[in-house]
C-alpha atoms as an extended CHARMM CRD file, in Angstrom:
* protein
*
       296  EXT
         1         1  MET       CA            -39.1650000000      -53.0510000000      -17.5300000000  PROA      1               0.0000000000
         2         2  HSD       CA            -36.6810000000      -52.0090000000      -14.8810000000  PROA      2               0.0000000000
         3         3  MET       CA            -37.5260000000      -52.4380000000      -11.2210000000  PROA      3               0.0000000000
         4         4  VAL       CA            -36.1740000000      -49.8340000000       -8.8160000000  PROA      4               0.0000000000
         5         5  THR       CA            -34.6620000000      -51.6510000000       -5.8720000000  PROA      5               0.0000000000
         6         6  ASN       CA            -33.7180000000      -50.3180000000       -2.4550000000  PROA      6               0.0000000000
         7         7  THR       CA            -30.0610000000      -50.4220000000       -3.5310000000  PROA      7               0.0000000000
         8         8  ASP       CA            -30.8610000000      -48.2060000000       -6.5330000000  PROA      8               0.0000000000
         9         9  LYS       CA            -32.7060000000      -45.7840000000       -4.2630000000  PROA      9               0.0000000000
        10        10  GLU       CA            -29.7430000000      -45.6360000000       -1.8650000000  PROA      10              0.0000000000
        11        11  GLN       CA            -27.3310000000      -44.9760000000       -4.7560000000  PROA      11              0.0000000000
        12        12  MET       CA            -29.6030000000      -42.2300000000       -6.1340000000  PROA      12              0.0000000000
        13        13  ALA       CA            -29.8850000000      -40.6170000000       -2.7120000000  PROA      13              0.0000000000
        14        14  ALA       CA            -26.1200000000      -40.7860000000       -2.2050000000  PROA      14              0.0000000000
        15        15  SER       CA            -25.5720000000      -39.2350000000       -5.6430000000  PROA      15              0.0000000000
        16        16  MET       CA            -28.0460000000      -36.4250000000       -4.8720000000  PROA      16              0.0000000000
        17        17  ASN       CA            -26.4090000000      -35.8000000000       -1.4940000000  PROA      17              0.0000000000
        18        18  SER       CA            -22.9720000000      -35.6890000000       -3.1410000000  PROA      18              0.0000000000
        19        19  THR       CA            -24.2540000000      -33.2190000000       -5.7440000000  PROA      19              0.0000000000
        20        20  LEU       CA            -25.8420000000      -31.0300000000       -3.0630000000  PROA      20              0.0000000000
        21        21  VAL       CA            -22.6680000000      -31.0710000000       -0.9630000000  PROA      21              0.0000000000
        22        22  GLU       CA            -20.5980000000      -30.1170000000       -4.0140000000  PROA      22              0.0000000000
        23        23  SER       CA            -23.0370000000      -27.3330000000       -4.9360000000  PROA      23              0.0000000000
        24        24  TYR       CA            -23.0580000000      -25.9390000000       -1.4070000000  PROA      24              0.0000000000
        25        25  SER       CA            -19.2630000000      -26.1570000000       -1.3440000000  PROA      25              0.0000000000
        26        26  VAL       CA            -18.9580000000      -24.1320000000       -4.5710000000  PROA      26              0.0000000000
        27        27  LEU       CA            -21.5560000000      -21.6420000000       -3.2920000000  PROA      27              0.0000000000
        28        28  GLY       CA            -19.6820000000      -21.3380000000       -0.0060000000  PROA      28              0.0000000000
        29        29  GLU       CA            -16.3710000000      -20.7300000000       -1.7710000000  PROA      29              0.0000000000
        30        30  ARG       CA            -17.9440000000      -17.9920000000       -3.9010000000  PROA      30              0.0000000000
        31        31  LEU       CA            -19.5690000000      -16.4180000000       -0.8560000000  PROA      31              0.0000000000
        32        32  VAL       CA            -16.2850000000      -16.4020000000        1.0890000000  PROA      32              0.0000000000
        33        33  GLN       CA            -14.4930000000      -14.9820000000       -1.9510000000  PROA      33              0.0000000000
        34        34  GLN       CA            -16.9900000000      -12.1060000000       -2.1100000000  PROA      34              0.0000000000
        35        35  LEU       CA            -17.0100000000      -11.3790000000        1.6310000000  PROA      35              0.0000000000
        36        36  ARG       CA            -13.4100000000      -12.0010000000        2.6510000000  PROA      36              0.0000000000
        37        37  TRP       CA            -12.2810000000       -8.4120000000        2.1240000000  PROA      37              0.0000000000
        38        38  TYR       CA            -15.2570000000       -6.9960000000        4.0380000000  PROA      38              0.0000000000
        39        39  PHE       CA            -15.5140000000       -9.3260000000        6.9900000000  PROA      39              0.0000000000
        40        40  VAL       CA            -12.5230000000      -11.6670000000        7.3230000000  PROA      40              0.0000000000
        41        41  VAL       CA             -9.7710000000       -9.1190000000        6.6300000000  PROA      41              0.0000000000
        42        42  PRO       CA            -11.3090000000       -6.2570000000        8.7060000000  PROA      42              0.0000000000
        43        43  ILE       CA            -11.8880000000       -8.6320000000       11.6250000000  PROA      43              0.0000000000
        44        44  ALA       CA             -8.2690000000       -9.8400000000       11.3710000000  PROA      44              0.0000000000
        45        45  VAL       CA             -7.0270000000       -6.2490000000       11.3560000000  PROA      45              0.0000000000
        46        46  VAL       CA             -9.2750000000       -5.4040000000       14.3160000000  PROA      46              0.0000000000
        47        47  LEU       CA             -7.9780000000       -8.3900000000       16.3040000000  PROA      47              0.0000000000
        48        48  LEU       CA             -4.3850000000       -7.4990000000       15.4360000000  PROA      48              0.0000000000
        49        49  SER       CA             -5.0020000000       -3.8820000000       16.3510000000  PROA      49              0.0000000000
        50        50  VAL       CA             -6.6720000000       -4.7250000000       19.6550000000  PROA      50              0.0000000000
        51        51  ASP       CA             -3.9710000000       -7.2530000000       20.5830000000  PROA      51              0.0000000000
        52        52  VAL       CA             -0.8190000000       -5.4010000000       19.4540000000  PROA      52              0.0000000000
        53        53  LEU       CA             -1.9610000000       -1.8020000000       19.7870000000  PROA      53              0.0000000000
        54        54  ALA       CA             -4.1920000000       -2.1370000000       22.8270000000  PROA      54              0.0000000000
        55        55  GLU       CA             -4.6760000000        0.7330000000       25.2810000000  PROA      55              0.0000000000
        56        56  ASP       CA             -3.8490000000        3.3250000000       22.6180000000  PROA      56              0.0000000000
        57        57  GLU       CA             -5.7360000000        5.0320000000       19.8160000000  PROA      57              0.0000000000
        58        58  PHE       CA             -8.2280000000        2.9940000000       17.7990000000  PROA      58              0.0000000000
        59        59  GLY       CA            -10.8110000000        4.3040000000       15.3390000000  PROA      59              0.0000000000
        60        60  TYR       CA            -13.2410000000        3.1390000000       12.6880000000  PROA      60              0.0000000000
        61        61  GLU       CA            -15.4340000000        4.6650000000       10.0090000000  PROA      61              0.0000000000
        62        62  PHE       CA            -18.3310000000        3.3040000000        7.9350000000  PROA      62              0.0000000000
        63        63  ARG       CA            -19.3780000000        5.0550000000        4.7490000000  PROA      63              0.0000000000
        64        64  VAL       CA            -22.0060000000        4.6950000000        2.0310000000  PROA      64              0.0000000000
        65        65  GLY       CA            -22.1760000000        6.7540000000       -1.1400000000  PROA      65              0.0000000000
        66        66  GLY       CA            -22.5330000000        6.7870000000       -4.8830000000  PROA      66              0.0000000000
        67        67  GLN       CA            -21.2130000000        8.1460000000       -8.1530000000  PROA      67              0.0000000000
        68        68  HSD       CA            -22.6310000000        8.7230000000      -11.6180000000  PROA      68              0.0000000000
        69        69  THR       CA            -20.8250000000        9.2050000000      -14.9270000000  PROA      69              0.0000000000
        70        70  ASP       CA            -22.1420000000        9.6550000000      -18.4670000000  PROA      70              0.0000000000
        71        71  ASN       CA            -18.9510000000        8.2800000000      -20.0640000000  PROA      71              0.0000000000
        72        72  PRO       CA            -17.0120000000        5.7270000000      -17.9580000000  PROA      72              0.0000000000
        73        73  PHE       CA            -14.8760000000        4.5800000000      -20.9230000000  PROA      73              0.0000000000
        74        74  ARG       CA            -13.9620000000        8.1800000000      -21.9640000000  PROA      74              0.0000000000
        75        75  THR       CA            -14.9200000000        7.5470000000      -25.5840000000  PROA      75              0.0000000000
        76        76  GLU       CA            -16.0150000000       10.0410000000      -28.2200000000  PROA      76              0.0000000000
        77        77  VAL       CA            -18.7170000000        7.6990000000      -29.6000000000  PROA      77              0.0000000000
        78        78  ASP       CA            -21.0820000000        5.1140000000      -28.0960000000  PROA      78              0.0000000000
        79        79  GLN       CA            -21.0970000000        6.8630000000      -24.7430000000  PROA      79              0.0000000000
        80        80  ILE       CA            -23.0630000000        5.1820000000      -21.9390000000  PROA      80              0.0000000000
        81        81  ASP       CA            -24.1880000000        6.0680000000      -18.4110000000  PROA      81              0.0000000000
        82        82  GLU       CA            -23.0400000000        4.2570000000      -15.2840000000  PROA      82              0.0000000000
        83        83  SER       CA            -24.0890000000        4.6150000000      -11.6550000000  PROA      83              0.0000000000
        84        84  ILE       CA            -21.9070000000        3.2140000000       -8.8670000000  PROA      84              0.0000000000
        85        85  PHE       CA            -22.9690000000        2.2750000000       -5.3340000000  PROA      85              0.0000000000
        86        86  ILE       CA            -20.0620000000        2.4830000000       -2.8670000000  PROA      86              0.0000000000
        87        87  SER       CA            -19.7550000000        1.1590000000        0.6890000000  PROA      87              0.0000000000
        88        88  GLY       CA            -16.6220000000        1.1380000000        2.8080000000  PROA      88              0.0000000000
        89        89  LEU       CA            -15.0140000000        0.4810000000        6.1650000000  PROA      89              0.0000000000
        90        90  LYS       CA            -11.9220000000        2.2350000000        7.5340000000  PROA      90              0.0000000000
        91        91  LEU       CA             -9.9170000000        1.0830000000       10.5650000000  PROA      91              0.0000000000
        92        92  THR       CA             -7.0360000000        2.8960000000       12.2650000000  PROA      92              0.0000000000
        93        93  ALA       CA             -4.9160000000        2.0880000000       15.2870000000  PROA      93              0.0000000000
        94        94  SER       CA             -1.6620000000        3.3220000000       16.8180000000  PROA      94              0.0000000000
        95        95  LYS       CA              0.5710000000        2.6560000000       19.7990000000  PROA      95              0.0000000000
        96        96  GLU       CA              3.5270000000        4.5200000000       21.3260000000  PROA      96              0.0000000000
        97        97  THR       CA              5.8720000000        3.2650000000       24.0510000000  PROA      97              0.0000000000
        98        98  SER       CA              9.4960000000        3.8180000000       24.9640000000  PROA      98              0.0000000000
        99        99  ARG       CA             10.4520000000        0.6670000000       23.0240000000  PROA      99              0.0000000000
       100       100  PHE       CA              7.8800000000        0.5570000000       20.2180000000  PROA      100             0.0000000000
       101       101  SER       CA              6.0060000000        2.8470000000       17.8560000000  PROA      101             0.0000000000
       102       102  GLY       CA              3.4180000000        1.4870000000       15.4520000000  PROA      102             0.0000000000
       103       103  SER       CA              0.3310000000        2.3580000000       13.4330000000  PROA      103             0.0000000000
       104       104  ILE       CA             -2.1740000000        0.6000000000       11.1540000000  PROA      104             0.0000000000
       105       105  ASP       CA             -4.4010000000        2.3900000000        8.6450000000  PROA      105             0.0000000000
       106       106  SER       CA             -6.7120000000        0.1770000000        6.5540000000  PROA      106             0.0000000000
       107       107  ASP       CA             -9.5070000000        0.9340000000        4.1040000000  PROA      107             0.0000000000
       108       108  PHE       CA            -11.8740000000       -1.6040000000        2.5160000000  PROA      108             0.0000000000
       109       109  GLU       CA            -14.3250000000       -0.6320000000       -0.2290000000  PROA      109             0.0000000000
       110       110  TYR       CA            -16.9990000000       -2.4140000000       -2.2690000000  PROA      110             0.0000000000
       111       111  ARG       CA            -18.2750000000       -0.9810000000       -5.5920000000  PROA      111             0.0000000000
       112       112  HSD       CA            -21.4860000000       -2.1280000000       -7.2780000000  PROA      112             0.0000000000
       113       113  TYR       CA            -21.9050000000       -1.0250000000      -10.9070000000  PROA      113             0.0000000000
       114       114  VAL       CA            -25.6660000000       -0.5730000000      -11.2530000000  PROA      114             0.0000000000
       115       115  ASP       CA            -25.7800000000       -0.5060000000      -15.0700000000  PROA      115             0.0000000000
       116       116  GLY       CA            -23.3670000000       -3.4160000000      -15.4790000000  PROA      116             0.0000000000
       117       117  SER       CA            -20.5330000000       -1.6950000000      -17.3610000000  PROA      117             0.0000000000
       118       118  PHE       CA            -18.0900000000       -3.5620000000      -15.0900000000  PROA      118             0.0000000000
       119       119  ASP       CA            -18.2360000000       -6.4530000000      -12.6600000000  PROA      119             0.0000000000
       120       120  ASP       CA            -18.6260000000       -5.5090000000       -9.0170000000  PROA      120             0.0000000000
       121       121  GLU       CA            -15.2260000000       -5.0450000000       -7.3870000000  PROA      121             0.0000000000
       122       122  ASN       CA            -13.5120000000       -5.0490000000       -4.0130000000  PROA      122             0.0000000000
       123       123  THR       CA            -10.6800000000       -2.5920000000       -3.4200000000  PROA      123             0.0000000000
       124       124  SER       CA             -8.6070000000       -2.2410000000       -0.2950000000  PROA      124             0.0000000000
       125       125  SER       CA             -5.5780000000       -0.4560000000        1.0840000000  PROA      125             0.0000000000
       126       126  LEU       CA             -3.4180000000       -1.0790000000        4.1240000000  PROA      126             0.0000000000
       127       127  LYS       CA             -0.5500000000        0.9480000000        5.5500000000  PROA      127             0.0000000000
       128       128  ALA       CA              1.3620000000       -0.4080000000        8.5340000000  PROA      128             0.0000000000
       129       129  ASP       CA              4.4420000000        1.1010000000       10.1910000000  PROA      129             0.0000000000
       130       130  ALA       CA              6.4680000000       -0.2110000000       13.0950000000  PROA      130             0.0000000000
       131       131  ALA       CA              9.6810000000        0.9270000000       14.7890000000  PROA      131             0.0000000000
       132       132  PHE       CA             11.4770000000       -1.0810000000       17.4690000000  PROA      132             0.0000000000
       133       133  PHE       CA             13.8890000000        0.9390000000       19.5930000000  PROA      133             0.0000000000
       134       134  MET       CA             16.6950000000       -1.4060000000       20.6360000000  PROA      134             0.0000000000
       135       135  VAL       CA             18.8110000000        1.4010000000       22.1190000000  PROA      135             0.0000000000
       136       136  GLN       CA             16.8940000000        4.5470000000       23.0740000000  PROA      136             0.0000000000
       137       137  ASN       CA             17.5640000000        7.4600000000       20.6850000000  PROA      137             0.0000000000
       138       138  THR       CA             20.4220000000        5.5020000000       19.0820000000  PROA      138             0.0000000000
       139       139  LEU       CA             19.5120000000        2.2150000000       17.3710000000  PROA      139             0.0000000000
       140       140  SER       CA             16.1470000000        1.2380000000       15.9260000000  PROA      140             0.0000000000
       141       141  TRP       CA             14.7170000000       -1.2480000000       13.4460000000  PROA      141             0.0000000000
       142       142  VAL       CA             11.9760000000       -0.0320000000       11.1160000000  PROA      142             0.0000000000
       143       143  ALA       CA              9.4120000000       -2.0580000000        9.1330000000  PROA      143             0.0000000000
       144       144  THR       CA              6.7740000000       -0.6460000000        6.7830000000  PROA      144             0.0000000000
       145       145  ASN       CA              4.2110000000       -2.1930000000        4.4680000000  PROA      145             0.0000000000
       146       146  THR       CA              1.8730000000       -0.4410000000        2.0470000000  PROA      146             0.0000000000
       147       147  PHE       CA             -0.8170000000       -2.2230000000        0.0310000000  PROA      147             0.0000000000
       148       148  GLY       CA             -3.0300000000       -0.3540000000       -2.4020000000  PROA      148             0.0000000000
       149       149  VAL       CA             -4.3110000000        0.1290000000       -5.9280000000  PROA      149             0.0000000000
       150       150  LEU       CA             -2.3070000000        1.4600000000       -8.8840000000  PROA      150             0.0000000000
       151       151  ILE       CA             -3.3810000000        2.5660000000      -12.3790000000  PROA      151             0.0000000000
       152       152  SER       CA             -1.7720000000        0.1010000000      -14.7950000000  PROA      152             0.0000000000
       153       153  ASP       CA             -1.7170000000        2.4500000000      -17.8150000000  PROA      153             0.0000000000
       154       154  PRO       CA             -1.7650000000        6.1560000000      -16.8640000000  PROA      154             0.0000000000
       155       155  PHE       CA             -2.6490000000        7.0840000000      -20.4670000000  PROA      155             0.0000000000
       156       156  GLN       CA             -5.9620000000        5.1840000000      -20.3180000000  PROA      156             0.0000000000
       157       157  PRO       CA             -9.1650000000        5.9300000000      -18.3170000000  PROA      157             0.0000000000
       158       158  GLU       CA             -9.1860000000        4.6930000000      -14.7220000000  PROA      158             0.0000000000
       159       159  THR       CA            -11.5380000000        1.7040000000      -14.7940000000  PROA      159             0.0000000000
       160       160  PRO       CA            -11.5160000000       -1.6740000000      -12.9880000000  PROA      160             0.0000000000
       161       161  ASP       CA             -9.7660000000       -3.1620000000      -16.0340000000  PROA      161             0.0000000000
       162       162  ASN       CA             -6.9780000000       -0.5700000000      -15.7180000000  PROA      162             0.0000000000
       163       163  ARG       CA             -6.2350000000       -1.0070000000      -12.0200000000  PROA      163             0.0000000000
       164       164  GLU       CA             -4.0220000000       -3.4680000000      -10.1840000000  PROA      164             0.0000000000
       165       165  ASN       CA             -2.9180000000       -4.1360000000       -6.6230000000  PROA      165             0.0000000000
       166       166  ILE       CA              0.5620000000       -3.1130000000       -5.4880000000  PROA      166             0.0000000000
       167       167  ASN       CA              2.4190000000       -3.9990000000       -2.2890000000  PROA      167             0.0000000000
       168       168  VAL       CA              5.5980000000       -2.3100000000       -1.0490000000  PROA      168             0.0000000000
       169       169  PHE       CA              7.4600000000       -3.7920000000        1.9260000000  PROA      169             0.0000000000
       170       170  GLY       CA             10.5290000000       -2.2260000000        3.4890000000  PROA      170             0.0000000000
       171       171  THR       CA             12.6470000000       -2.9620000000        6.5430000000  PROA      171             0.0000000000
       172       172  GLY       CA             16.0340000000       -2.0530000000        7.9580000000  PROA      172             0.0000000000
       173       173  PRO       CA             17.9990000000       -0.3570000000       10.7590000000  PROA      173             0.0000000000
       174       174  ASP       CA             18.6720000000        3.2800000000       11.6740000000  PROA      174             0.0000000000
       175       175  LEU       CA             21.7330000000        4.2370000000       13.7500000000  PROA      175             0.0000000000
       176       176  ASP       CA             22.1210000000        7.7250000000       15.2280000000  PROA      176             0.0000000000
       177       177  ILE       CA             25.5050000000        8.8310000000       16.5870000000  PROA      177             0.0000000000
       178       178  ARG       CA             25.5490000000       12.1260000000       18.4950000000  PROA      178             0.0000000000
       179       179  LEU       CA             28.5620000000       14.2860000000       17.6020000000  PROA      179             0.0000000000
       180       180  GLY       CA             27.5640000000       17.1410000000       19.8600000000  PROA      180             0.0000000000
       181       181  SER       CA             24.5600000000       18.8400000000       21.3810000000  PROA      181             0.0000000000
       182       182  ARG       CA             23.2070000000       19.8350000000       17.9460000000  PROA      182             0.0000000000
       183       183  THR       CA             24.8390000000       17.4540000000       15.4500000000  PROA      183             0.0000000000
       184       184  THR       CA             23.8990000000       13.8600000000       14.6230000000  PROA      184             0.0000000000
       185       185  LEU       CA             25.4240000000       11.3810000000       12.1780000000  PROA      185             0.0000000000
       186       186  ARG       CA             22.7520000000        8.9620000000       10.9230000000  PROA      186             0.0000000000
       187       187  PHE       CA             23.3230000000        5.6530000000        9.1060000000  PROA      187             0.0000000000
       188       188  GLY       CA             20.3930000000        3.8410000000        7.5730000000  PROA      188             0.0000000000
       189       189  GLY       CA             19.8130000000        0.7230000000        5.4900000000  PROA      189             0.0000000000
       190       190  ARG       CA             16.6940000000       -0.6360000000        3.8280000000  PROA      190             0.0000000000
       191       191  TYR       CA             15.5830000000       -3.7140000000        1.9610000000  PROA      191             0.0000000000
       192       192  ARG       CA             12.4980000000       -3.1090000000       -0.2120000000  PROA      192             0.0000000000
       193       193  ASN       CA             10.2900000000       -5.5020000000       -2.1320000000  PROA      193             0.0000000000
       194       194  VAL       CA              7.7440000000       -4.2140000000       -4.6600000000  PROA      194             0.0000000000
       195       195  TRP       CA              5.0400000000       -6.5800000000       -5.9510000000  PROA      195             0.0000000000
       196       196  LEU       CA              2.5630000000       -5.7580000000       -8.7360000000  PROA      196             0.0000000000
       197       197  GLU       CA             -0.5200000000       -7.8560000000       -9.4390000000  PROA      197             0.0000000000
       198       198  LYS       CA             -0.5010000000       -7.6270000000      -13.2650000000  PROA      198             0.0000000000
       199       199  SER       CA              2.5690000000       -5.7350000000      -14.4800000000  PROA      199             0.0000000000
       200       200  ASP       CA              5.9270000000       -7.4760000000      -14.8830000000  PROA      200             0.0000000000
       201       201  ASN       CA              7.8020000000       -4.8070000000      -12.9300000000  PROA      201             0.0000000000
       202       202  ASP       CA              8.3100000000       -6.5710000000       -9.5650000000  PROA      202             0.0000000000
       203       203  TYR       CA             11.6860000000       -5.7270000000       -8.0440000000  PROA      203             0.0000000000
       204       204  ASN       CA             13.8710000000       -5.8470000000       -4.9380000000  PROA      204             0.0000000000
       205       205  ALA       CA             16.0320000000       -2.9620000000       -3.7610000000  PROA      205             0.0000000000
       206       206  LEU       CA             18.9090000000       -2.5400000000       -1.3190000000  PROA      206             0.0000000000
       207       207  GLU       CA             19.4200000000        1.0190000000       -0.0730000000  PROA      207             0.0000000000
       208       208  GLY       CA             21.9690000000        2.6820000000        2.1390000000  PROA      208             0.0000000000
       209       209  ASN       CA             22.1400000000        6.2920000000        3.2930000000  PROA      209             0.0000000000
       210       210  ILE       CA             24.2750000000        8.5910000000        5.4260000000  PROA      210             0.0000000000
       211       211  ALA       CA             23.0570000000       11.9140000000        6.8020000000  PROA      211             0.0000000000
       212       212  LEU       CA             24.8780000000       14.5980000000        8.7720000000  PROA      212             0.0000000000
       213       213  ILE       CA             22.1270000000       16.4710000000       10.6050000000  PROA      213             0.0000000000
       214       214  GLY       CA             22.5140000000       19.8310000000       12.2910000000  PROA      214             0.0000000000
       215       215  ALA       CA             19.7400000000       21.1990000000       14.5110000000  PROA      215             0.0000000000
       216       216  LEU       CA             19.1170000000       24.9140000000       13.8970000000  PROA      216             0.0000000000
       217       217  SER       CA             16.4530000000       24.9900000000       16.6200000000  PROA      217             0.0000000000
       218       218  PRO       CA             14.2360000000       22.4340000000       18.3890000000  PROA      218             0.0000000000
       219       219  ASN       CA             11.9550000000       22.3390000000       15.3160000000  PROA      219             0.0000000000
       220       220  ARG       CA             14.3440000000       23.1100000000       12.4250000000  PROA      220             0.0000000000
       221       221  SER       CA             17.2880000000       21.2500000000       10.9280000000  PROA      221             0.0000000000
       222       222  MET       CA             19.6660000000       21.1790000000        7.9680000000  PROA      222             0.0000000000
       223       223  SER       CA             21.2370000000       17.9500000000        6.7520000000  PROA      223             0.0000000000
       224       224  LEU       CA             23.7370000000       16.7310000000        4.1630000000  PROA      224             0.0000000000
       225       225  ASN       CA             22.5820000000       13.3990000000        2.6920000000  PROA      225             0.0000000000
       226       226  PHE       CA             24.1980000000       10.6760000000        0.5740000000  PROA      226             0.0000000000
       227       227  SER       CA             22.2570000000        7.5950000000       -0.5890000000  PROA      227             0.0000000000
       228       228  SER       CA             22.9080000000        4.5990000000       -2.8150000000  PROA      228             0.0000000000
       229       229  SER       CA             20.3930000000        2.0670000000       -4.1700000000  PROA      229             0.0000000000
       230       230  ARG       CA             20.5960000000       -1.1570000000       -6.1550000000  PROA      230             0.0000000000
       231       231  ILE       CA             17.3830000000       -2.0580000000       -8.0580000000  PROA      231             0.0000000000
       232       232  GLU       CA             16.9970000000       -5.6430000000       -9.3140000000  PROA      232             0.0000000000
       233       233  PHE       CA             13.8970000000       -6.6800000000      -11.3040000000  PROA      233             0.0000000000
       234       234  ASP       CA             12.4040000000      -10.1730000000      -11.2780000000  PROA      234             0.0000000000
       235       235  ASP       CA             11.9300000000      -10.0600000000      -15.0640000000  PROA      235             0.0000000000
       236       236  THR       CA             15.2340000000       -8.9170000000      -16.5520000000  PROA      236             0.0000000000
       237       237  GLU       CA             14.0320000000       -9.4550000000      -20.1220000000  PROA      237             0.0000000000
       238       238  LEU       CA             11.6550000000       -6.4850000000      -19.8510000000  PROA      238             0.0000000000
       239       239  ASN       CA             13.6350000000       -4.3740000000      -17.3610000000  PROA      239             0.0000000000
       240       240  SER       CA             17.3010000000       -3.7730000000      -16.6970000000  PROA      240             0.0000000000
       241       241  ASN       CA             18.8010000000       -3.6150000000      -13.2240000000  PROA      241             0.0000000000
       242       242  PHE       CA             20.4130000000       -0.3040000000      -12.2670000000  PROA      242             0.0000000000
       243       243  ASP       CA             22.1690000000        1.6290000000       -9.4950000000  PROA      243             0.0000000000
       244       244  ARG       CA             21.0530000000        5.0380000000       -8.2500000000  PROA      244             0.0000000000
       245       245  LEU       CA             23.2410000000        7.5440000000       -6.3640000000  PROA      245             0.0000000000
       246       246  SER       CA             21.9670000000       10.7380000000       -4.7420000000  PROA      246             0.0000000000
       247       247  ALA       CA             23.5570000000       13.6270000000       -2.8660000000  PROA      247             0.0000000000
       248       248  TYR       CA             21.4120000000       16.4590000000       -1.5390000000  PROA      248             0.0000000000
       249       249  ILE       CA             20.8830000000       19.0570000000        1.1610000000  PROA      249             0.0000000000
       250       250  GLN       CA             17.6440000000       18.9560000000        3.1350000000  PROA      250             0.0000000000
       251       251  PHE       CA             15.9340000000       21.7160000000        5.1090000000  PROA      251             0.0000000000
       252       252  PHE       CA             13.2140000000       20.5940000000        7.5200000000  PROA      252             0.0000000000
       253       253  SER       CA             10.9300000000       22.7430000000        9.6480000000  PROA      253             0.0000000000
       254       254  ARG       CA              8.1140000000       21.7390000000       11.9840000000  PROA      254             0.0000000000
       255       255  ALA       CA              5.5260000000       24.1670000000       13.3540000000  PROA      255             0.0000000000
       256       256  SER       CA              2.3240000000       23.7850000000       15.3520000000  PROA      256             0.0000000000
       257       257  ARG       CA              0.2840000000       23.8880000000       12.1180000000  PROA      257             0.0000000000
       258       258  GLY       CA              2.4210000000       21.6560000000        9.8800000000  PROA      258             0.0000000000
       259       259  THR       CA              5.7970000000       20.7800000000        8.3420000000  PROA      259             0.0000000000
       260       260  ILE       CA              7.9970000000       21.8540000000        5.4060000000  PROA      260             0.0000000000
       261       261  SER       CA             10.7290000000       19.7330000000        3.8250000000  PROA      261             0.0000000000
       262       262  LEU       CA             12.9450000000       20.9110000000        0.9500000000  PROA      262             0.0000000000
       263       263  ASP       CA             15.5840000000       18.7440000000       -0.8090000000  PROA      263             0.0000000000
       264       264  ALA       CA             18.0170000000       20.0510000000       -3.4170000000  PROA      264             0.0000000000
       265       265  GLY       CA             20.9040000000       18.1060000000       -4.9170000000  PROA      265             0.0000000000
       266       266  TYR       CA             22.1000000000       15.7200000000       -7.6260000000  PROA      266             0.0000000000
       267       267  ASN       CA             21.0360000000       12.3070000000       -8.9860000000  PROA      267             0.0000000000
       268       268  GLU       CA             22.8960000000        9.6650000000      -10.9940000000  PROA      268             0.0000000000
       269       269  ILE       CA             21.6270000000        6.4030000000      -12.5020000000  PROA      269             0.0000000000
       270       270  HSD       CA             24.0960000000        3.7520000000      -13.6970000000  PROA      270             0.0000000000
       271       271  ASP       CA             22.5520000000        1.3740000000      -16.2360000000  PROA      271             0.0000000000
       272       272  PHE       CA             24.6820000000       -1.1060000000      -18.2720000000  PROA      272             0.0000000000
       273       273  GLY       CA             27.7190000000        1.1680000000      -18.1220000000  PROA      273             0.0000000000
       274       274  GLU       CA             25.7720000000        4.2960000000      -19.0840000000  PROA      274             0.0000000000
       275       275  VAL       CA             25.3920000000        7.1700000000      -16.6390000000  PROA      275             0.0000000000
       276       276  PHE       CA             22.3100000000        9.3940000000      -16.5610000000  PROA      276             0.0000000000
       277       277  SER       CA             22.3880000000       12.4410000000      -14.2960000000  PROA      277             0.0000000000
       278       278  SER       CA             19.8750000000       15.0890000000      -13.2800000000  PROA      278             0.0000000000
       279       279  VAL       CA             19.0420000000       17.6850000000      -10.6710000000  PROA      279             0.0000000000
       280       280  LEU       CA             17.2560000000       16.3950000000       -7.5850000000  PROA      280             0.0000000000
       281       281  ALA       CA             14.5110000000       18.6760000000       -6.2210000000  PROA      281             0.0000000000
       282       282  ARG       CA             11.7450000000       17.7660000000       -3.7710000000  PROA      282             0.0000000000
       283       283  LEU       CA              9.3350000000       19.9600000000       -1.8420000000  PROA      283             0.0000000000
       284       284  SER       CA              6.8440000000       18.6470000000        0.7050000000  PROA      284             0.0000000000
       285       285  ILE       CA              4.4120000000       20.8630000000        2.6380000000  PROA      285             0.0000000000
       286       286  SER       CA              1.8380000000       19.6520000000        5.1560000000  PROA      286             0.0000000000
       287       287  ARG       CA             -0.5520000000       21.9230000000        7.0440000000  PROA      287             0.0000000000
       288       288  ASN       CA             -3.1420000000       21.0690000000        9.6810000000  PROA      288             0.0000000000
       289       289  ILE       CA             -6.4400000000       22.7310000000        8.8880000000  PROA      289             0.0000000000
       290       290  SER       CA             -8.1780000000       21.5100000000       12.0340000000  PROA      290             0.0000000000
       291       291  ALA       CA             -7.7690000000       18.8660000000       14.7030000000  PROA      291             0.0000000000
       292       292  SER       CA             -9.0720000000       16.1890000000       12.3440000000  PROA      292             0.0000000000
       293       293  SER       CA             -7.9970000000       17.3210000000        8.8580000000  PROA      293             0.0000000000
       294       294  SER       CA             -4.8580000000       18.3910000000        7.0080000000  PROA      294             0.0000000000
       295       295  ILE       CA             -3.7050000000       19.2260000000        3.4990000000  PROA      295             0.0000000000
       296       296  THR       CA             -0.4190000000       18.0100000000        1.9340000000  PROA      296             0.0000000000
């Protein structure tokens, strides 16, 4: 027969307290992990926006919605239904001064899969731009960062298992030299870092460009552009580093309802001594439909 002493009781109580503390700790970690994107990160962005971009534009948007599909896996057999509950928060802020121009656009979304085809997921995106004008209309330093979601395999259905986070950071200087009342010579340089959550395609890039810009009117311009890039991958066993050269003419026009940009020129890629060339052609059109919406 074993007698339970006060010492045994104290040890049992200490053990139970330790177990409870550990359980609450694990529960707290899981709770923070679930809520960090929807409370911690938005609050951090709000504080940053209010502090750095104070006294300028700030906006927010809450949304709740849902989706339904009768074949989320896009299969010919064994098709199932899935309903999705969606809630989201969007935050925007911007600031303009004679020395600084910046904007933040963030979007946080939570998806609950009612029928359990996938685990609930958190998705988010963040776009931040900043320009520091060291010499007015002459020398500036630009920094941009874009975080979002990318489809890992474009040949497969878009599901949580086929999505991954991507982050693109870029920074560098722009130098404008006025050659006359309507002509500007622009030099630019950029360092870019691209990070992918799952794919082994992370890389760094160094870019340089020269543009001779002629103003046709206050809202229209023609420019002759030369650019050179060096792309270096983190995993060189799966990807090969290469150089890219481009030369093109750009026409740009801005109106009260939108913008048009047209590039036409020539591309070259140098990869392990081989040269691949092609025509470069880009067209971008943006039109404001109303004061709060546009199409691109």
